[in-house]
Amino acid sequence: MDLLVDVSAQHLVLLCIAALIAGVVDAIAGGGGLITLPALLAAGLPPHIALGTNKGQSVFGSFAALVRFSRAGLVDKKLAKVTFPLSLAGAFAGAALVMLVKPEVLKPLVLVLLIAVAVFLAFRRAPPPSERPEPTPVPRAQAIGGLIALAIGTYDGFFGPGTGTFLIVAFSTLLGHGLARASADAKVVNFASNLASVSLFALKGVVIWKVALPMAAAQFTGAWLGAHLAVKGGDKLVRKVVLLVVLALVLKLGRDVVMG
């Protein structure tokens, strides 16, 4: 395995700046990989090593965001007891599926789903407090949340783009959570799937830790800031950032499909 990739000090600084920005964006709406993965590829890392190194740093960002959301009281801990292990299991299963099916076959489907998400978010209006639905009963919420975690955790281990966005929309739509709370619960699932992925990549020896760890420090800082902004800005901020991330994902996947 070629881990003798030389990354200059200048490139490492730029990668850390990219990780900082990605941490902010990812904590609010997901999609941080849209920034860090291209940056790692541009620094000269081969694709498989770029993917491994990206997970090596992003797991720290998802952890930082999760801690900040938890301190703000936005994480449903009862739900997390179900979603965390199921996302972990799903991500391992998804990584195994990569060996059987080419992830490229998912690109057109994901592109359509992301466009649908963008339309949904653009026209969705939060009901006033007096009209908001009653909280989903705990057993039912855990069952639905568990299915969300298993399905999207598997998707993240298998392919990945749009994971954070899909989680936010799923928790918001199926459990009636506000976007800020949905973003918090999404981080539980995202941290678990990142943890599973980085474990597998580390075992395969495709994580360059001398690059991943400095980026991780920047990602951690950005994620903490992003989660803080999501807590303070609430649903309005999350909606705007999610829409921007979805647009970026649509453009990227659309280009990938066209370029084929």
mmCIF file with all atom_site columns, N, CA and C in Angstrom, residues 113-137:
data_model
loop_
_atom_site.group_PDB
_atom_site.id
_atom_site.type_symbol
_atom_site.label_atom_id
_atom_site.label_alt_id
_atom_site.label_comp_id
_atom_site.label_asym_id
_atom_site.label_entity_id
_atom_site.label_seq_id
_atom_site.pdbx_PDB_ins_code
_atom_site.Cartn_x
_atom_site.Cartn_y
_atom_site.Cartn_z
_atom_site.occupancy
_atom_site.B_iso_or_equiv
_atom_site.pdbx_formal_charge
_atom_site.auth_seq_id
_atom_site.auth_comp_id
_atom_site.auth_asym_id
_atom_site.auth_atom_id
_atom_site.pdbx_PDB_model_num
ATOM 1  N N  . LEU A 1 113 ? -32.675 11.919 -5.496 1.00 0.00 ? 113 LEU A N  1
ATOM 2  C CA . LEU A 1 113 ? -33.089 12.072 -4.108 1.00 0.00 ? 113 LEU A CA 1
ATOM 3  C C  . LEU A 1 113 ? -32.676 13.432 -3.548 1.00 0.00 ? 113 LEU A C  1
ATOM 4  N N  . LEU A 1 114 ? -31.477 13.871 -3.887 1.00 0.00 ? 114 LEU A N  1
ATOM 5  C CA . LEU A 1 114 ? -30.999 15.158 -3.398 1.00 0.00 ? 114 LEU A CA 1
ATOM 6  C C  . LEU A 1 114 ? -31.809 16.321 -3.963 1.00 0.00 ? 114 LEU A C  1
ATOM 7  N N  . ILE A 1 115 ? -32.182 16.223 -5.225 1.00 0.00 ? 115 ILE A N  1
ATOM 8  C CA . ILE A 1 115 ? -33.029 17.265 -5.822 1.00 0.00 ? 115 ILE A CA 1
ATOM 9  C C  . ILE A 1 115 ? -34.386 17.296 -5.102 1.00 0.00 ? 115 ILE A C  1
ATOM 10 N N  . ALA A 1 116 ? -34.912 16.105 -4.792 1.00 0.00 ? 116 ALA A N  1
ATOM 11 C CA . ALA A 1 116 ? -36.180 16.033 -4.061 1.00 0.00 ? 116 ALA A CA 1
ATOM 12 C C  . ALA A 1 116 ? -36.045 16.659 -2.676 1.00 0.00 ? 116 ALA A C  1
ATOM 13 N N  . VAL A 1 117 ? -34.903 16.415 -2.015 1.00 0.00 ? 117 VAL A N  1
ATOM 14 C CA . VAL A 1 117 ? -34.641 16.997 -0.699 1.00 0.00 ? 117 VAL A CA 1
ATOM 15 C C  . VAL A 1 117 ? -34.606 18.523 -0.791 1.00 0.00 ? 117 VAL A C  1
ATOM 16 N N  . ALA A 1 118 ? -33.939 19.041 -1.822 1.00 0.00 ? 118 ALA A N  1
ATOM 17 C CA . ALA A 1 118 ? -33.832 20.491 -2.006 1.00 0.00 ? 118 ALA A CA 1
ATOM 18 C C  . ALA A 1 118 ? -35.211 21.119 -2.175 1.00 0.00 ? 118 ALA A C  1
ATOM 19 N N  . VAL A 1 119 ? -36.044 20.497 -3.004 1.00 0.00 ? 119 VAL A N  1
ATOM 20 C CA . VAL A 1 119 ? -37.405 21.012 -3.227 1.00 0.00 ? 119 VAL A CA 1
ATOM 21 C C  . VAL A 1 119 ? -38.200 20.974 -1.925 1.00 0.00 ? 119 VAL A C  1
ATOM 22 N N  . PHE A 1 120 ? -38.079 19.853 -1.210 1.00 0.00 ? 120 PHE A N  1
ATOM 23 C CA . PHE A 1 120 ? -38.800 19.691 0.056  1.00 0.00 ? 120 PHE A CA 1
ATOM 24 C C  . PHE A 1 120 ? -38.424 20.788 1.054  1.00 0.00 ? 120 PHE A C  1
ATOM 25 N N  . LEU A 1 121 ? -37.120 21.012 1.225  1.00 0.00 ? 121 LEU A N  1
ATOM 26 C CA . LEU A 1 121 ? -36.654 22.003 2.186  1.00 0.00 ? 121 LEU A CA 1
ATOM 27 C C  . LEU A 1 121 ? -37.001 23.428 1.764  1.00 0.00 ? 121 LEU A C  1
ATOM 28 N N  . ALA A 1 122 ? -36.951 23.675 0.458  1.00 0.00 ? 122 ALA A N  1
ATOM 29 C CA . ALA A 1 122 ? -37.223 25.025 -0.042 1.00 0.00 ? 122 ALA A CA 1
ATOM 30 C C  . ALA A 1 122 ? -38.666 25.439 0.231  1.00 0.00 ? 122 ALA A C  1
ATOM 31 N N  . PHE A 1 123 ? -39.585 24.478 0.153  1.00 0.00 ? 123 PHE A N  1
ATOM 32 C CA . PHE A 1 123 ? -40.997 24.821 0.297  1.00 0.00 ? 123 PHE A CA 1
ATOM 33 C C  . PHE A 1 123 ? -41.595 24.420 1.648  1.00 0.00 ? 123 PHE A C  1
ATOM 34 N N  . ARG A 1 124 ? -40.813 23.710 2.445  1.00 0.00 ? 124 ARG A N  1
ATOM 35 C CA . ARG A 1 124 ? -41.307 23.288 3.773  1.00 0.00 ? 124 ARG A CA 1
ATOM 36 C C  . ARG A 1 124 ? -41.300 24.471 4.721  1.00 0.00 ? 124 ARG A C  1
ATOM 37 N N  . ARG A 1 125 ? -42.390 24.681 5.378  1.00 0.00 ? 125 ARG A N  1
ATOM 38 C CA . ARG A 1 125 ? -42.471 25.758 6.363  1.00 0.00 ? 125 ARG A CA 1
ATOM 39 C C  . ARG A 1 125 ? -42.812 25.157 7.716  1.00 0.00 ? 125 ARG A C  1
ATOM 40 N N  . ALA A 1 126 ? -42.035 25.536 8.715  1.00 0.00 ? 126 ALA A N  1
ATOM 41 C CA . ALA A 1 126 ? -42.279 25.014 10.061 1.00 0.00 ? 126 ALA A CA 1
ATOM 42 C C  . ALA A 1 126 ? -43.607 25.567 10.585 1.00 0.00 ? 126 ALA A C  1
ATOM 43 N N  . PRO A 1 127 ? -44.450 24.696 11.139 1.00 0.00 ? 127 PRO A N  1
ATOM 44 C CA . PRO A 1 127 ? -45.716 25.175 11.692 1.00 0.00 ? 127 PRO A CA 1
ATOM 45 C C  . PRO A 1 127 ? -45.467 26.001 12.946 1.00 0.00 ? 127 PRO A C  1
ATOM 46 N N  . PRO A 1 128 ? -46.353 26.919 13.275 1.00 0.00 ? 128 PRO A N  1
ATOM 47 C CA . PRO A 1 128 ? -46.210 27.668 14.516 1.00 0.00 ? 128 PRO A CA 1
ATOM 48 C C  . PRO A 1 128 ? -46.287 26.732 15.711 1.00 0.00 ? 128 PRO A C  1
ATOM 49 N N  . PRO A 1 129 ? -45.737 27.150 16.865 1.00 0.00 ? 129 PRO A N  1
ATOM 50 C CA . PRO A 1 129 ? -45.709 26.261 18.035 1.00 0.00 ? 129 PRO A CA 1
ATOM 51 C C  . PRO A 1 129 ? -47.056 25.655 18.382 1.00 0.00 ? 129 PRO A C  1
ATOM 52 N N  . SER A 1 130 ? -48.124 26.400 18.215 1.00 0.00 ? 130 SER A N  1
ATOM 53 C CA . SER A 1 130 ? -49.458 25.909 18.579 1.00 0.00 ? 130 SER A CA 1
ATOM 54 C C  . SER A 1 130 ? -49.945 24.791 17.672 1.00 0.00 ? 130 SER A C  1
ATOM 55 N N  . GLU A 1 131 ? -49.337 24.674 16.478 1.00 0.00 ? 131 GLU A N  1
ATOM 56 C CA . GLU A 1 131 ? -49.793 23.674 15.516 1.00 0.00 ? 131 GLU A CA 1
ATOM 57 C C  . GLU A 1 131 ? -48.825 22.505 15.377 1.00 0.00 ? 131 GLU A C  1
ATOM 58 N N  . ARG A 1 132 ? -47.739 22.535 16.131 1.00 0.00 ? 132 ARG A N  1
ATOM 59 C CA . ARG A 1 132 ? -46.740 21.478 15.979 1.00 0.00 ? 132 ARG A CA 1
ATOM 60 C C  . ARG A 1 132 ? -47.273 20.163 16.522 1.00 0.00 ? 132 ARG A C  1
ATOM 61 N N  . PRO A 1 133 ? -46.938 19.033 15.846 1.00 0.00 ? 133 PRO A N  1
ATOM 62 C CA . PRO A 1 133 ? -47.467 17.738 16.283 1.00 0.00 ? 133 PRO A CA 1
ATOM 63 C C  . PRO A 1 133 ? -46.919 17.332 17.643 1.00 0.00 ? 133 PRO A C  1
ATOM 64 N N  . GLU A 1 134 ? -47.644 16.443 18.294 1.00 0.00 ? 134 GLU A N  1
ATOM 65 C CA . GLU A 1 134 ? -47.177 15.904 19.569 1.00 0.00 ? 134 GLU A CA 1
ATOM 66 C C  . GLU A 1 134 ? -45.913 15.064 19.322 1.00 0.00 ? 134 GLU A C  1
ATOM 67 N N  . PRO A 1 135 ? -45.009 15.019 20.321 1.00 0.00 ? 135 PRO A N  1
ATOM 68 C CA . PRO A 1 135 ? -43.802 14.200 20.156 1.00 0.00 ? 135 PRO A CA 1
ATOM 69 C C  . PRO A 1 135 ? -44.166 12.748 19.857 1.00 0.00 ? 135 PRO A C  1
ATOM 70 N N  . THR A 1 136 ? -43.399 12.120 19.002 1.00 0.00 ? 136 THR A N  1
ATOM 71 C CA . THR A 1 136 ? -43.635 10.715 18.677 1.00 0.00 ? 136 THR A CA 1
ATOM 72 C C  . THR A 1 136 ? -43.417 9.864  19.926 1.00 0.00 ? 136 THR A C  1
ATOM 73 N N  . PRO A 1 137 ? -44.347 8.944  20.248 1.00 0.00 ? 137 PRO A N  1
ATOM 74 C CA . PRO A 1 137 ? -44.153 8.083  21.421 1.00 0.00 ? 137 PRO A CA 1
ATOM 75 C C  . PRO A 1 137 ? -42.789 7.393  21.376 1.00 0.00 ? 137 PRO A C  1
#
